[in-house]
């Protein structure tokens, strides 16, 4: 049964002769996707689809319209690339012309944000049924009674087979993601990768919420048995989804949240997890979702006869993904929110193998590392990235932050001080050497150290001061090999470690130069020290 809104597409200036499918549920959307030849059902129930050549975000094809609204509010540069209003107008006209001739369209009216006073109403118009199922899964679904009077504040139109014209539309290629904050319209074309839609909503909230005093965050979040909330910052592949899906804690969400005066709230109603090499032993809660009807598996290899899936096969994509409703995780929060946090964890996948598995940060060090956003890009999360490489992504989410990083950094600093929050840096990357020499940090070690940090027991152990980075590192933790706590001790060539650490420190220093004038002296003083003598 369809749930129509009193605000029609015609009311929005969208004229089409297409059969409109409004606010369909999971079953009808799965059936439509199969009828349309968009995917097939796996043995245990999930819908399996392929996204073609775009198996990750097309970061270089995203643009924001530069006009009176955004001229002085958006941080223009390499990440936030401008598009002229004239080029957007041409793109919009061509999108509307394309919509006019479609046979079928799927429309979903959804919320971005779980805390009612801070959520945004988003309408998504899709060419694919499975795209509509994806975004319906990932955003917050209104109650049926709320749909009749739903008046969208922002609209996303996603046409995977639309081909942009760089000369006419002012873009880079046939793929385009164009954001117009004045018209409250986002146009996505030339890519079948569904994640572009969810990140577009993230960008909307990252633009709107700071003016309301709410901190938008690229993080996962969960709640401990004593009601203690923890938030996990980190880019794709650093462990946000994995580490927040802990059977002993209640999951708020795995990727995008807001921190208001009263709560940490999920922007979404679902999860979007990496599937490659997923195992029942290491990640049982997430693995179980691969055997559920309602899960969508992207670029997961499937046997067309037996319908068995192979999560270890990366022949379609290293960035194979699964989307599923958050309540597929057994211990998920019913209302997608929790108390303000007691602990903040910055996750990094250190490709150099220099950082310890866990370190305690001062508030100034936390601000420094938040603005730095150091990690390794993991293969497959962006087009052209085939192996991990060191990178700095401001606020652990630069591609999704329209405003200047200092806006988000200052909000975080204020909230850390106000709440007396303890901050930790956790390396889920390499140990015993850099990428290609060392090995990935064992997830059991990461979980043990995190549990000790979150239950407070880690605060009672002996710490040493790291000679390069200045943060505090535990010397010994029950159940964890002492050697792994000291990354230098895990390297067979200590001189090589010192040289590599100094190189990484210098990259931190060079990167942070862009923020120096926007932060207090105490934050600048939290910088690491690039000297080989420091390790002697």
Coordinates of C-alpha atoms in Angstrom, one line a residue:
X1 CA 0.0 0.0 0.0
X2 CA 1.4 3.4 -0.9
X3 CA 1.4 6.4 1.5
X4 CA 1.0 9.6 -0.5
X5 CA 2.1 13.1 0.7
X6 CA -0.1 16.2 0.3
X7 CA 2.9 17.8 -1.3
X8 CA 3.0 16.4 -4.8
X9 CA 5.9 16.4 -7.3
X10 CA 4.0 18.9 -9.4
X11 CA 3.9 21.2 -6.3
X12 CA 7.7 21.1 -6.6
X13 CA 7.8 21.9 -10.3
X14 CA 8.4 18.3 -11.3
X15 CA 6.2 17.1 -14.2
X16 CA 6.4 13.5 -15.2
X17 CA 4.3 10.9 -16.9
X18 CA 6.0 8.1 -14.8
X19 CA 4.2 5.6 -12.7
X20 CA 4.9 7.0 -9.2
X21 CA 5.6 4.6 -6.4
X22 CA 5.3 6.5 -3.1
X23 CA 6.8 5.4 0.2
X24 CA 6.8 1.7 -0.5
X25 CA 7.9 -0.8 2.2
X26 CA 10.7 -3.3 2.1
X27 CA 8.8 -6.1 0.5
X28 CA 7.3 -4.2 -2.4
X29 CA 10.6 -2.5 -3.2
X30 CA 12.5 -5.8 -3.2
X31 CA 9.9 -7.3 -5.5
X32 CA 10.1 -4.2 -7.8
X33 CA 13.9 -4.4 -7.9
X34 CA 13.7 -8.1 -8.9
X35 CA 11.0 -7.4 -11.6
X36 CA 13.1 -4.6 -13.0
X37 CA 16.2 -6.8 -13.2
X38 CA 18.1 -4.6 -10.7
X39 CA 19.2 -7.5 -8.4
X40 CA 18.6 -11.1 -7.3
X41 CA 17.8 -12.7 -3.9
X42 CA 20.5 -14.6 -2.1
X43 CA 19.8 -17.9 -0.5
X44 CA 19.1 -16.5 3.0
X45 CA 17.1 -13.5 1.9
X46 CA 19.2 -10.4 1.2
X47 CA 18.9 -8.5 -2.1
X48 CA 22.2 -8.6 -4.1
X49 CA 23.0 -5.8 -6.5
X50 CA 25.9 -4.5 -8.5
X51 CA 26.9 -0.8 -8.9
X52 CA 29.0 -1.1 -12.0
X53 CA 32.2 0.9 -12.3
X54 CA 31.4 3.2 -9.4
X55 CA 32.0 1.1 -6.3
X56 CA 32.7 4.0 -4.1
X57 CA 32.1 7.7 -3.8
X58 CA 33.0 9.9 -6.8
X59 CA 34.6 12.6 -4.6
X60 CA 36.0 14.6 -7.5
X61 CA 32.6 14.9 -9.1
X62 CA 30.8 16.7 -6.2
X63 CA 30.0 20.4 -6.4
X64 CA 28.2 23.0 -4.3
X65 CA 26.5 25.9 -6.0
X66 CA 28.3 29.2 -5.1
X67 CA 25.8 32.0 -4.6
X68 CA 24.7 34.6 -2.0
X69 CA 23.7 31.8 0.4
X70 CA 27.0 29.9 0.3
X71 CA 29.6 32.6 -0.7
X72 CA 30.7 33.3 2.9
X73 CA 29.4 30.1 4.7
X74 CA 31.1 27.3 2.7
X75 CA 34.8 26.5 3.1
X76 CA 35.7 26.7 -0.6
X77 CA 38.7 24.7 -1.8
X78 CA 39.7 21.2 -2.9
X79 CA 36.9 19.5 -1.0
X80 CA 34.1 22.0 -1.5
X81 CA 34.3 22.8 -5.2
X82 CA 32.0 25.6 -6.6
X83 CA 29.4 25.3 -9.4
X84 CA 27.9 28.4 -10.9
X85 CA 24.1 29.0 -10.5
X86 CA 23.9 29.1 -14.3
X87 CA 25.5 25.7 -14.7
X88 CA 23.2 24.3 -12.0
X89 CA 20.2 25.7 -13.8
X90 CA 21.2 23.9 -17.0
X91 CA 21.7 20.7 -15.0
X92 CA 18.4 21.0 -13.3
X93 CA 16.6 21.6 -16.6
X94 CA 18.1 18.5 -18.0
X95 CA 17.3 16.4 -14.9
X96 CA 13.7 17.6 -15.1
X97 CA 13.5 16.7 -18.8
X98 CA 14.9 13.3 -18.0
X99 CA 12.3 12.7 -15.3
X100 CA 9.5 13.7 -17.6
X101 CA 10.1 10.7 -19.8
X102 CA 10.7 8.0 -17.2
X103 CA 8.3 5.0 -17.0
X104 CA 8.6 4.4 -13.3
X105 CA 9.9 6.5 -10.4
X106 CA 10.2 5.7 -6.7
X107 CA 9.6 8.4 -4.1
X108 CA 10.5 8.2 -0.4
X109 CA 9.7 10.9 2.2
X110 CA 12.2 10.5 5.1
X111 CA 13.9 12.3 8.0
X112 CA 17.6 13.1 8.3
X113 CA 18.1 13.0 12.1
X114 CA 16.5 11.2 15.0
X115 CA 16.1 14.1 17.5
X116 CA 12.8 15.7 16.4
X117 CA 13.8 19.3 17.0
X118 CA 16.9 19.0 14.8
X119 CA 15.8 16.7 12.0
X120 CA 15.4 17.7 8.3
X121 CA 12.6 16.4 6.0
X122 CA 14.1 14.9 2.9
X123 CA 12.3 13.7 -0.3
X124 CA 14.3 11.2 -2.4
X125 CA 13.3 10.5 -6.0
X126 CA 14.8 7.4 -7.6
X127 CA 15.0 5.7 -10.9
X128 CA 15.9 2.4 -9.2
X129 CA 13.7 0.5 -6.7
X130 CA 16.8 -0.8 -4.9
X131 CA 18.1 2.8 -4.5
X132 CA 14.8 3.8 -2.9
X133 CA 15.1 0.7 -0.6
X134 CA 18.6 1.7 0.3
X135 CA 17.8 5.3 1.2
X136 CA 14.6 4.3 3.0
X137 CA 16.8 1.9 5.1
X138 CA 19.6 4.4 5.8
X139 CA 17.5 7.4 6.8
X140 CA 14.9 7.7 9.5
X141 CA 11.4 6.5 8.5
X142 CA 8.5 8.6 9.5
X143 CA 5.4 7.0 11.1
X144 CA 2.6 6.4 8.6
X145 CA 0.5 9.2 10.2
X146 CA 3.3 11.7 9.5
X147 CA 3.5 11.0 5.8
X148 CA 0.2 12.6 4.7
X149 CA 1.3 16.1 5.7
X150 CA 5.0 15.6 4.8
X151 CA 6.3 18.8 3.2
X152 CA 9.9 18.2 2.1
X153 CA 12.6 20.7 3.0
X154 CA 15.2 19.2 0.8
X155 CA 14.9 17.0 -2.3
X156 CA 17.4 14.6 -3.8
X157 CA 16.9 13.4 -7.4
X158 CA 19.1 10.4 -8.3
X159 CA 19.3 9.3 -12.0
X160 CA 22.1 6.7 -12.3
X161 CA 22.1 6.7 -16.1
X162 CA 22.0 10.4 -16.6
X163 CA 25.2 11.6 -18.4
X164 CA 26.4 15.0 -17.4
X165 CA 28.0 17.3 -20.0
X166 CA 31.1 19.1 -18.5
X167 CA 30.8 21.9 -21.0
X168 CA 27.1 22.5 -20.4
X169 CA 26.9 21.7 -16.7
X170 CA 30.3 23.0 -15.4
X171 CA 31.3 19.6 -14.0
X172 CA 34.3 17.3 -14.5
X173 CA 32.8 14.2 -16.1
X174 CA 29.6 12.4 -17.0
X175 CA 29.1 11.8 -13.2
X176 CA 27.9 14.7 -11.1
X177 CA 26.7 15.3 -7.5
X178 CA 25.5 18.9 -7.4
X179 CA 24.3 20.5 -4.1
X180 CA 22.2 23.7 -4.1
X181 CA 21.6 25.0 -0.6
X182 CA 19.5 27.9 -1.8
X183 CA 17.1 25.8 -3.8
X184 CA 17.4 22.9 -1.3
X185 CA 18.0 20.5 -4.1
X186 CA 20.6 17.8 -4.7
X187 CA 21.1 16.2 -8.2
X188 CA 23.0 12.9 -8.5
X189 CA 23.7 11.5 -11.9
X190 CA 26.0 9.1 -13.7
X191 CA 26.7 6.7 -10.8
X192 CA 24.9 3.7 -9.4
X193 CA 26.7 3.8 -6.1
X194 CA 23.9 4.4 -3.6
X195 CA 26.2 5.9 -0.9
X196 CA 26.1 9.2 -2.6
X197 CA 22.6 9.8 -1.4
X198 CA 23.3 9.1 2.3
X199 CA 26.4 11.3 2.2
X200 CA 24.4 14.1 0.6
X201 CA 22.0 14.1 3.5
X202 CA 25.0 14.1 5.9
X203 CA 26.3 17.2 4.1
X204 CA 23.0 19.0 4.5
X205 CA 23.0 18.4 8.3
X206 CA 26.7 19.3 8.5
X207 CA 25.7 22.6 7.0
X208 CA 22.6 23.4 9.0
X209 CA 23.2 22.1 12.5
X210 CA 26.3 24.2 13.6
X211 CA 24.1 27.3 13.4
X212 CA 21.8 25.6 16.0
X213 CA 24.7 24.8 18.3
X214 CA 24.6 21.1 17.4
X215 CA 27.9 19.3 16.7
X216 CA 27.5 17.1 13.5
X217 CA 29.9 14.2 13.5
X218 CA 31.2 11.5 11.2
X219 CA 31.2 8.9 14.0
X220 CA 29.5 5.8 15.4
X221 CA 28.0 5.8 18.9
X222 CA 26.9 3.3 21.5
X223 CA 25.9 3.2 25.2
X224 CA 27.3 1.1 28.0
X225 CA 25.4 -0.7 30.7
X226 CA 25.7 2.3 33.0
X227 CA 24.3 4.7 30.5
X228 CA 27.7 6.0 29.4
X229 CA 27.7 7.1 25.7
X230 CA 30.9 6.7 23.6
X231 CA 31.4 8.2 20.2
X232 CA 33.9 6.8 17.6
X233 CA 35.2 9.2 15.0
X234 CA 36.8 7.7 11.9
X235 CA 36.8 7.4 8.2
X236 CA 35.6 4.4 6.2
X237 CA 37.7 1.3 7.0
X238 CA 38.9 2.4 10.4
X239 CA 36.3 0.3 12.4
X240 CA 33.5 2.7 13.2
X241 CA 30.8 0.1 12.3
X242 CA 32.7 -2.9 13.6
X243 CA 33.7 -1.5 17.0
X244 CA 30.3 0.1 17.8
X245 CA 28.5 -3.1 17.1
X246 CA 29.4 -4.5 20.5
X247 CA 27.1 -7.1 22.1
X248 CA 27.8 -5.6 25.6
X249 CA 26.7 -2.1 24.6
X250 CA 23.6 -0.5 23.0
X251 CA 24.1 0.8 19.5
X252 CA 22.9 4.3 18.7
X253 CA 24.3 4.3 15.1
X254 CA 27.3 3.4 13.0
X255 CA 28.2 6.5 10.9
X256 CA 26.6 9.9 11.4
X257 CA 25.4 11.7 14.5
X258 CA 24.6 15.0 16.1
X259 CA 25.7 16.1 19.7
X260 CA 23.1 18.5 21.1
X261 CA 22.8 19.9 24.6
X262 CA 20.7 16.9 25.7
X263 CA 21.7 13.9 23.5
X264 CA 23.8 12.1 21.0
X265 CA 21.4 11.3 18.2
X266 CA 21.7 9.2 15.0
X267 CA 21.2 11.0 11.7
X268 CA 20.1 7.6 10.2
X269 CA 17.8 4.7 10.7
X270 CA 20.1 2.0 9.3
X271 CA 23.7 0.9 8.9
X272 CA 26.1 0.7 5.9
X273 CA 28.9 -1.8 6.7
X274 CA 31.8 -3.1 4.7
X275 CA 31.3 -6.7 3.8
X276 CA 34.6 -7.8 2.4
X277 CA 36.1 -10.7 4.4
X278 CA 33.4 -10.3 7.0
X279 CA 33.4 -13.2 9.5
X280 CA 30.9 -14.6 11.9
X281 CA 33.6 -14.9 14.5
X282 CA 35.0 -11.4 14.5
X283 CA 31.8 -9.5 13.7
X284 CA 28.8 -11.8 14.6
X285 CA 26.2 -9.0 14.8
X286 CA 27.0 -7.6 11.4
X287 CA 27.5 -11.0 9.8
X288 CA 24.0 -12.1 10.8
X289 CA 22.5 -9.3 8.7
X290 CA 23.9 -11.0 5.6
X291 CA 21.3 -13.7 6.2
X292 CA 18.3 -11.3 6.5
X293 CA 15.5 -10.3 4.1
X294 CA 15.7 -6.5 4.0
X295 CA 19.5 -6.3 3.8
X296 CA 20.9 -5.0 0.5
X297 CA 24.3 -6.3 -0.5
X298 CA 26.3 -4.3 -3.0
X299 CA 29.0 -5.8 -5.2
X300 CA 29.0 -9.1 -3.2
X301 CA 29.8 -12.1 -5.3
X302 CA 26.9 -14.6 -5.6
X303 CA 26.6 -18.0 -7.2
X304 CA 23.7 -17.6 -9.7
X305 CA 22.6 -21.2 -9.2
X306 CA 22.9 -21.9 -5.5
X307 CA 22.5 -18.2 -4.5
X308 CA 25.3 -18.6 -2.0
X309 CA 27.2 -15.4 -1.4
X310 CA 31.0 -15.2 -1.0
X311 CA 32.1 -12.4 1.2
X312 CA 35.8 -13.1 0.6
X313 CA 35.6 -12.6 -3.1
X314 CA 36.7 -9.0 -4.0
X315 CA 36.4 -9.5 -7.8
X316 CA 33.5 -7.0 -8.1
X317 CA 34.9 -4.5 -5.5
X318 CA 37.1 -4.2 -2.5
X319 CA 34.4 -1.9 -1.1
X320 CA 31.6 -4.4 -1.0
X321 CA 28.8 -3.1 1.2
X322 CA 25.7 -4.1 3.1
X323 CA 22.9 -1.8 4.2
X324 CA 20.3 -2.9 6.7
X325 CA 17.9 -1.4 9.3
X326 CA 19.6 -0.6 12.6
X327 CA 17.2 -2.8 14.4
X328 CA 18.8 -5.8 12.7
X329 CA 21.5 -5.3 15.3
X330 CA 20.0 -7.0 18.4
X331 CA 21.1 -4.4 20.9
X332 CA 20.2 -1.2 19.0
X333 CA 18.7 1.8 20.7
X334 CA 14.9 2.0 20.1
X335 CA 14.9 5.7 19.6
X336 CA 18.3 6.1 18.0
X337 CA 19.7 8.4 20.6
X338 CA 21.5 8.4 24.0
X339 CA 22.9 10.7 26.7
X340 CA 25.8 13.1 25.9
X341 CA 29.1 11.2 25.8
X342 CA 31.6 10.3 28.5
X343 CA 34.3 9.1 26.1
X344 CA 35.4 10.1 22.6
X345 CA 37.5 7.7 20.5
X346 CA 39.4 8.9 17.4
X347 CA 39.9 5.8 15.2
X348 CA 42.8 5.8 12.7
X349 CA 44.2 3.1 10.5
X350 CA 47.9 4.1 10.6
X351 CA 49.5 2.8 7.5
X352 CA 53.0 3.7 8.8
X353 CA 52.7 1.4 11.9
X354 CA 53.9 4.2 14.1
X355 CA 50.9 4.9 16.4
X356 CA 50.2 2.8 19.5
X357 CA 47.0 0.8 19.7
X358 CA 45.6 3.3 22.2
X359 CA 46.6 6.6 23.7
X360 CA 44.9 9.1 26.1
X361 CA 44.6 12.7 24.8
X362 CA 44.3 16.0 26.6
X363 CA 41.4 18.3 25.4
X364 CA 44.0 20.3 23.4
X365 CA 45.5 17.1 21.8
X366 CA 41.9 16.0 21.0
X367 CA 41.3 19.2 19.2
X368 CA 44.6 18.9 17.3
X369 CA 43.9 15.3 16.2
X370 CA 40.3 16.1 15.3
X371 CA 41.3 18.9 13.0
X372 CA 44.1 16.7 11.6
X373 CA 41.9 13.7 10.9
X374 CA 44.9 11.4 10.2
X375 CA 44.2 7.9 8.9
X376 CA 44.9 5.7 5.8
X377 CA 42.5 5.7 2.8
X378 CA 41.4 2.1 2.6
X379 CA 41.2 0.4 -0.8
X380 CA 37.9 0.8 -2.6
X381 CA 36.3 3.6 -0.6
X382 CA 37.1 6.1 -3.3
X383 CA 37.7 5.6 -7.1
X384 CA 41.4 5.3 -7.9
X385 CA 42.4 4.2 -4.4
X386 CA 43.8 0.7 -4.7
X387 CA 45.9 0.3 -1.5
X388 CA 46.1 2.1 1.8
X389 CA 47.9 5.5 1.8
X390 CA 48.4 8.1 4.5
X391 CA 46.0 11.0 4.4
X392 CA 44.6 13.8 6.5
X393 CA 40.8 14.3 6.4
X394 CA 39.8 17.2 8.6
X395 CA 37.3 16.4 11.3
X396 CA 37.5 12.7 10.2
X397 CA 35.1 13.6 7.4
X398 CA 36.4 16.5 5.3
X399 CA 34.4 15.5 2.1
X400 CA 31.2 16.0 4.0
X401 CA 31.9 19.2 5.9
X402 CA 30.7 22.3 4.0
X403 CA 31.8 24.8 6.6
X404 CA 35.3 25.8 7.8
X405 CA 36.9 23.1 10.0
X406 CA 37.3 25.5 12.8
X407 CA 33.5 25.7 13.1
X408 CA 33.3 22.0 13.9
X409 CA 36.6 22.0 15.9
X410 CA 35.5 24.8 18.2
X411 CA 32.1 23.1 18.8
X412 CA 33.9 19.9 19.8
X413 CA 36.3 21.7 22.1
X414 CA 33.4 23.5 23.8
X415 CA 31.5 20.2 24.4
X416 CA 34.6 18.3 25.6
X417 CA 35.2 21.0 28.3
X418 CA 31.6 21.3 29.2
X419 CA 31.1 17.6 29.7
X420 CA 34.5 16.6 31.1
X421 CA 34.8 14.0 28.3
X422 CA 37.8 11.6 28.2
X423 CA 39.4 11.4 24.7
X424 CA 41.3 8.5 23.2
X425 CA 43.2 7.8 20.0
X426 CA 43.0 4.2 18.8
X427 CA 45.1 2.8 16.0
X428 CA 43.2 0.0 14.1
X429 CA 45.9 0.0 11.4
X430 CA 49.3 -1.6 11.3
X431 CA 51.7 -2.9 14.0
X432 CA 55.2 -4.4 13.7
X433 CA 56.0 -2.2 10.6
X434 CA 54.4 -0.1 8.0
X435 CA 51.8 -1.3 5.5
X436 CA 53.4 -4.2 3.4
X437 CA 55.8 -5.1 6.3
X438 CA 53.8 -5.2 9.5
X439 CA 50.3 -6.7 10.1
X440 CA 46.9 -5.3 10.8
X441 CA 46.2 -4.7 14.5
X442 CA 44.3 -7.7 15.9
X443 CA 40.7 -6.8 16.5
X444 CA 40.7 -8.7 19.8
X445 CA 43.5 -6.3 21.1
X446 CA 41.5 -3.3 20.0
X447 CA 38.3 -4.5 21.6
X448 CA 40.1 -5.4 24.9
X449 CA 41.7 -1.9 25.1
X450 CA 38.5 -0.2 24.2
X451 CA 36.6 -2.1 26.9
X452 CA 39.2 -1.1 29.4
X453 CA 38.9 2.5 28.3
X454 CA 35.2 2.6 28.4
X455 CA 34.7 0.8 31.7
X456 CA 37.2 3.2 33.3
X457 CA 39.8 0.5 34.3
X458 CA 42.3 1.9 31.8
X459 CA 42.5 5.1 33.8
X460 CA 44.1 3.2 36.7
X461 CA 47.1 1.7 34.9
X462 CA 50.6 3.2 34.4
X463 CA 51.1 5.5 31.4
X464 CA 54.2 6.7 29.6
X465 CA 54.5 9.8 27.5
X466 CA 55.1 9.1 23.8
X467 CA 58.3 10.9 22.8
X468 CA 57.0 11.9 19.4
X469 CA 53.4 12.7 19.9
X470 CA 53.3 13.6 23.5
X471 CA 50.1 11.7 24.4
X472 CA 49.8 9.1 27.2
X473 CA 50.2 5.4 26.3
X474 CA 49.5 2.6 28.8
X475 CA 52.5 0.5 29.7
X476 CA 50.7 -2.6 30.7
X477 CA 47.0 -3.7 30.4
X478 CA 45.6 -7.0 31.6
X479 CA 45.0 -9.5 28.8
X480 CA 47.2 -7.5 26.3
X481 CA 50.8 -8.3 25.3
X482 CA 52.9 -5.4 26.7
X483 CA 55.0 -5.3 23.6
X484 CA 52.1 -4.4 21.3
X485 CA 51.4 -1.3 23.4
X486 CA 54.8 0.1 22.4
X487 CA 54.9 0.3 18.6
X488 CA 58.7 0.9 18.5
X489 CA 59.2 -2.4 20.4
X490 CA 57.2 -4.3 17.6
X491 CA 59.6 -3.2 14.9
X492 CA 62.7 -5.3 14.3
X493 CA 64.6 -2.3 13.0
X494 CA 64.3 0.4 15.7
X495 CA 66.2 3.0 13.6
X496 CA 63.6 2.5 10.8
X497 CA 60.8 3.1 13.3
X498 CA 62.4 6.3 14.5
X499 CA 62.9 7.6 10.9
X500 CA 59.3 6.6 9.9
X501 CA 57.8 8.2 13.1
X502 CA 59.7 11.5 12.4
X503 CA 58.4 11.5 8.8
X504 CA 54.8 11.0 10.0
X505 CA 55.2 13.8 12.6
X506 CA 56.4 16.2 10.0
X507 CA 53.4 15.4 7.9
X508 CA 51.2 16.2 10.9
X509 CA 53.0 19.5 11.3
X510 CA 52.8 20.5 7.7
X511 CA 49.1 19.6 7.4
X512 CA 48.2 21.5 10.6
X513 CA 49.7 24.8 9.3
X514 CA 46.4 25.6 7.6
X515 CA 44.6 25.6 10.9
X516 CA 47.3 27.4 13.1
X517 CA 45.7 30.8 13.0
X518 CA 42.2 29.5 13.8
X519 CA 43.1 27.7 17.1
X520 CA 44.4 28.7 20.5
X521 CA 48.1 28.5 21.4
X522 CA 47.5 25.6 23.7
X523 CA 46.2 23.6 20.7
X524 CA 49.2 24.6 18.6
X525 CA 51.4 23.4 21.5
X526 CA 49.8 20.0 21.4
X527 CA 51.5 19.3 18.1
X528 CA 53.9 16.3 17.9
X529 CA 57.7 16.9 17.8
X530 CA 59.6 15.8 14.7
X531 CA 63.0 14.8 16.1
X532 CA 64.9 11.5 16.1
X533 CA 66.4 12.4 19.4
X534 CA 62.9 12.1 20.9
X535 CA 63.0 8.4 20.7
X536 CA 66.4 7.9 22.2

